[in-house]
């Protein structure tokens, strides 16, 4: 069929690991936005979700770091973190290796992607899936963008990945949803962890929902690091989704700084049928 829904969401592990420590009103609004996104994907009758995330050295490491990778496994497992810490039970996540293969064969025509037949999801996928597919009944195709190890994927290449994914999605008979995770300001694993630059986050989200390609691709990595921390390099996942859904303006469904989650939590819709 084609793309039936596209959006972005946050993936901070604190949303589940220390969820109850946030302001209860703000947390309730965040969970309501996750539920709205879950319902939108269900209403779109998506056969599969392509989830673009930035994993955190759980599967890919410095011995061989792919710029882009797409999953092609028979099934996935997650979370790779201690389930008692993340407060998400470890489970098997359904896949669609045939659809993966077709997506990869199409994308690889223009973008050099790696592919993986083994993949254990970390919180970058496990937290969004916990809220968006709580019964794990929808096939997931994971896509990873290296946002962690320098040199990270250039923004222009992430835009091109989004375009290539969209072309592949529209060539498939299945109804496919596309979700990007992570990408607002945060300083994980640094003395500044917990710091948030909400002004930077709101400007990024405004560029994303208005699909301002030039503004999105003009972000300079050194300035992003300075203004929004190393965690904000994950903006690449959102840029990829914006490229894949460029023809429509999007909507912000939730965007609030939540200090105990160490970031601004955002949920956007970037494409709907
Ligand atoms: Fe992350």
Coordinates of C-alpha atoms and ligand atoms in Angstrom, one line a residue:
X1 CA 0.0 0.0 0.0
X2 CA 2.0 2.9 1.2
X3 CA 2.9 5.1 4.2
X4 CA -0.1 5.3 6.4
X5 CA 1.3 7.2 9.4
X6 CA 4.5 8.9 10.4
X7 CA 5.5 10.5 13.7
X8 CA 8.2 10.9 16.4
X9 CA 8.3 10.1 20.1
X10 CA 10.7 10.3 23.0
X11 CA 12.6 7.2 24.3
X12 CA 14.1 8.2 27.6
X13 CA 14.5 5.1 29.8
X14 CA 13.4 7.2 32.8
X15 CA 9.8 7.3 31.3
X16 CA 9.5 3.7 32.5
X17 CA 12.3 3.2 35.0
X18 CA 11.4 6.1 37.2
X19 CA 8.1 7.1 35.6
X20 CA 6.2 7.8 38.8
X21 CA 8.7 10.4 40.0
X22 CA 7.5 13.0 37.4
X23 CA 4.8 15.5 38.0
X24 CA 1.7 13.3 37.8
X25 CA -0.3 15.8 35.7
X26 CA 2.5 16.2 33.1
X27 CA 3.1 12.4 33.1
X28 CA -0.6 11.8 32.5
X29 CA -0.5 14.2 29.6
X30 CA 2.6 12.4 28.1
X31 CA 0.9 9.0 28.5
X32 CA -2.2 10.4 26.9
X33 CA -0.1 11.5 23.9
X34 CA 1.5 8.1 23.6
X35 CA -2.0 6.6 23.7
X36 CA -3.1 9.0 21.0
X37 CA -0.2 7.9 18.8
X38 CA -0.9 4.2 19.5
X39 CA -4.5 4.7 18.5
X40 CA -3.5 6.6 15.3
X41 CA -1.3 3.7 14.3
X42 CA -4.1 1.3 15.0
X43 CA -6.6 3.4 13.1
X44 CA -4.2 3.5 10.2
X45 CA -4.4 -0.3 10.2
X46 CA -0.6 -0.5 9.9
X47 CA 0.7 -4.0 9.0
X48 CA 4.2 -3.1 10.2
X49 CA 6.0 -0.3 11.9
X50 CA 9.4 0.8 10.7
X51 CA 11.0 2.3 13.9
X52 CA 14.1 4.5 13.3
X53 CA 16.1 4.9 16.5
X54 CA 19.6 5.5 17.7
X55 CA 20.8 2.6 19.8
X56 CA 23.2 3.0 22.6
X57 CA 26.1 0.6 21.9
X58 CA 23.8 -2.4 22.7
X59 CA 24.3 -4.2 19.3
X60 CA 26.7 -2.0 17.3
X61 CA 30.1 -1.1 18.8
X62 CA 33.4 0.4 17.8
X63 CA 34.7 -2.7 16.1
X64 CA 32.2 -2.2 13.3
X65 CA 29.9 0.8 13.6
X66 CA 27.3 1.0 10.8
X67 CA 26.2 4.5 9.7
X68 CA 22.8 3.0 9.0
X69 CA 21.4 -0.5 9.6
X70 CA 18.0 -2.1 9.0
X71 CA 16.8 -5.3 10.8
X72 CA 16.1 -8.4 8.8
X73 CA 15.6 -10.9 11.7
X74 CA 12.9 -13.5 12.0
X75 CA 12.0 -12.0 15.4
X76 CA 13.6 -9.5 17.9
X77 CA 14.0 -9.5 21.6
X78 CA 14.0 -6.7 24.1
X79 CA 14.7 -4.9 26.2
X80 CA 18.4 -5.7 26.4
X81 CA 18.7 -3.8 29.6
X82 CA 17.8 -5.3 33.0
X83 CA 13.9 -5.5 32.8
X84 CA 13.7 -4.9 36.5
X85 CA 15.5 -1.6 36.0
X86 CA 13.6 -0.5 32.9
X87 CA 10.4 -1.9 34.2
X88 CA 9.5 -3.4 30.8
X89 CA 9.3 -7.2 30.8
X90 CA 11.7 -8.9 28.3
X91 CA 9.7 -10.2 25.4
X92 CA 9.8 -11.4 21.8
X93 CA 8.9 -8.8 19.3
X94 CA 7.4 -9.9 15.9
X95 CA 9.3 -9.2 12.7
X96 CA 8.6 -9.4 9.0
X97 CA 11.9 -10.6 7.3
X98 CA 10.3 -10.7 3.9
X99 CA 9.2 -7.0 4.1
X100 CA 12.6 -6.1 5.6
X101 CA 14.4 -7.7 2.7
X102 CA 12.3 -5.8 0.2
X103 CA 12.8 -2.5 2.0
X104 CA 16.6 -3.1 2.2
X105 CA 16.8 -4.0 -1.5
X106 CA 15.1 -0.8 -2.4
X107 CA 16.9 1.5 0.0
X108 CA 20.3 0.1 -0.9
X109 CA 19.8 1.4 -4.4
X110 CA 20.6 4.9 -3.2
X111 CA 21.8 4.7 0.4
X112 CA 24.5 2.3 1.7
X113 CA 22.7 0.5 4.5
X114 CA 23.9 -2.5 6.5
X115 CA 21.5 -5.2 7.6
X116 CA 21.3 -7.3 10.7
X117 CA 19.7 -10.7 11.3
X118 CA 20.3 -10.4 15.0
X119 CA 19.1 -7.4 17.1
X120 CA 18.2 -7.0 20.7
X121 CA 16.3 -3.8 21.2
X122 CA 17.5 -1.3 23.8
X123 CA 15.4 1.4 25.4
X124 CA 15.5 3.4 22.2
X125 CA 13.0 1.0 20.8
X126 CA 11.7 -0.8 23.9
X127 CA 10.3 2.3 25.6
X128 CA 8.3 3.5 22.5
X129 CA 7.1 -0.1 21.8
X130 CA 5.9 -0.5 25.4
X131 CA 3.5 2.4 24.8
X132 CA 2.7 2.1 21.0
X133 CA 2.4 -1.7 20.7
X134 CA 1.8 -2.9 24.3
X135 CA 0.6 -6.3 23.1
X136 CA 3.5 -6.8 20.6
X137 CA 1.2 -7.8 17.8
X138 CA 2.6 -5.6 15.1
X139 CA 5.7 -6.5 13.0
X140 CA 8.6 -4.2 13.7
X141 CA 11.4 -3.3 11.3
X142 CA 14.2 -1.6 13.2
X143 CA 16.4 1.0 11.6
X144 CA 19.4 2.4 13.4
X145 CA 21.2 5.7 12.7
X146 CA 24.6 6.1 14.3
X147 CA 24.2 9.1 16.5
X148 CA 26.6 8.0 19.2
X149 CA 30.1 7.3 17.8
X150 CA 32.0 9.9 15.9
X151 CA 31.9 10.4 13.0
X152 CA 28.1 10.4 13.3
X153 CA 25.9 10.2 10.2
X154 CA 25.7 13.6 8.4
X155 CA 22.2 15.2 8.5
X156 CA 22.1 15.4 4.8
X157 CA 22.5 11.6 4.6
X158 CA 19.8 11.1 7.2
X159 CA 17.5 13.1 5.0
X160 CA 18.4 10.9 2.0
X161 CA 17.7 7.8 4.1
X162 CA 14.2 9.2 4.9
X163 CA 13.6 9.7 1.2
X164 CA 14.8 6.2 0.3
X165 CA 12.7 4.6 3.1
X166 CA 9.6 6.5 1.8
X167 CA 10.2 5.2 -1.8
X168 CA 10.6 1.7 -0.5
X169 CA 7.5 1.9 1.7
X170 CA 5.4 3.2 -1.1
X171 CA 6.6 0.3 -3.3
X172 CA 5.4 -2.3 -0.7
X173 CA 1.9 -3.7 -0.7
X174 CA 1.7 -3.5 3.1
X175 CA 0.4 -0.6 5.1
X176 CA 3.4 0.8 6.9
X177 CA 3.8 3.3 9.8
X178 CA 7.1 5.1 10.4
X179 CA 8.2 6.3 13.8
X180 CA 11.4 8.1 14.8
X181 CA 12.5 8.0 18.4
X182 CA 14.7 10.3 20.6
X183 CA 16.4 13.6 19.6
X184 CA 15.7 16.4 22.0
X185 CA 18.3 18.1 24.2
X186 CA 20.0 15.9 26.8
X187 CA 23.4 15.3 28.3
X188 CA 23.4 11.5 29.1
X189 CA 26.3 10.0 31.0
X190 CA 27.9 13.4 31.6
X191 CA 28.1 15.7 34.7
X192 CA 25.4 17.8 33.0
X193 CA 22.9 14.9 32.9
X194 CA 19.5 16.3 33.7
X195 CA 20.1 19.6 32.0
X196 CA 17.5 20.6 29.4
X197 CA 17.4 23.3 26.7
X198 CA 13.7 23.6 26.1
X199 CA 14.0 26.6 23.8
X200 CA 16.3 24.6 21.5
X201 CA 13.9 21.7 21.6
X202 CA 10.9 23.8 20.6
X203 CA 12.7 25.3 17.7
X204 CA 13.8 21.9 16.4
X205 CA 10.2 20.6 16.7
X206 CA 8.9 23.6 14.9
X207 CA 11.3 23.0 12.0
X208 CA 10.3 19.3 12.0
X209 CA 6.5 19.8 11.8
X210 CA 6.9 22.5 9.1
X211 CA 9.4 20.3 7.2
X212 CA 12.0 23.1 6.9
X213 CA 14.6 21.0 5.1
X214 CA 17.2 23.9 4.9
X215 CA 16.9 24.8 8.6
X216 CA 17.1 21.1 9.6
X217 CA 20.2 20.4 7.5
X218 CA 21.9 23.6 8.7
X219 CA 22.4 22.4 12.2
X220 CA 26.1 22.2 13.0
X221 CA 27.2 19.3 15.1
X222 CA 29.6 21.4 17.3
X223 CA 26.8 23.9 18.0
X224 CA 24.3 21.1 18.7
X225 CA 26.8 19.6 21.2
X226 CA 27.2 23.0 22.9
X227 CA 23.5 24.0 23.0
X228 CA 21.7 20.7 23.4
X229 CA 24.2 18.1 24.5
X230 CA 25.5 14.9 22.8
X231 CA 22.1 13.3 23.2
X232 CA 20.6 15.8 20.7
X233 CA 22.6 14.2 18.0
X234 CA 19.7 11.8 17.9
X235 CA 17.8 14.5 16.1
X236 CA 18.9 12.5 13.0
X237 CA 16.0 10.1 13.6
X238 CA 13.4 12.9 13.4
X239 CA 15.1 14.5 10.4
X240 CA 14.8 11.1 8.6
X241 CA 11.1 10.9 9.4
X242 CA 10.6 14.6 8.3
X243 CA 12.2 13.7 4.9
X244 CA 10.0 10.7 4.5
X245 CA 6.9 12.8 5.1
X246 CA 7.9 16.1 3.5
X247 CA 4.7 16.7 1.7
X248 CA 2.6 17.3 4.8
X249 CA 2.8 19.6 7.8
X250 CA 2.9 17.9 11.1
X251 CA 1.4 18.5 14.6
X252 CA 2.9 18.6 18.0
X253 CA 0.9 16.3 20.3
X254 CA 3.1 16.8 23.4
X255 CA 6.3 18.7 24.1
X256 CA 7.3 19.4 27.7
X257 CA 10.5 19.4 29.6
X258 CA 10.4 16.7 32.3
X259 CA 13.5 17.1 34.5
X260 CA 13.3 13.7 36.2
X261 CA 13.3 12.1 32.7
X262 CA 16.4 14.3 31.9
X263 CA 15.0 15.6 28.6
X264 CA 12.1 17.3 26.9
X265 CA 9.6 14.6 26.0
X266 CA 8.0 15.2 22.6
X267 CA 5.4 13.3 20.5
X268 CA 4.6 14.6 17.1
X269 CA 2.6 13.4 14.1
X270 CA 4.3 14.2 10.8
X271 CA 2.0 12.3 8.4
X272 CA -1.5 11.0 8.4
X273 CA -3.7 9.6 5.6
Ligands
LIG1 FE1 18.9 7.9 23.2

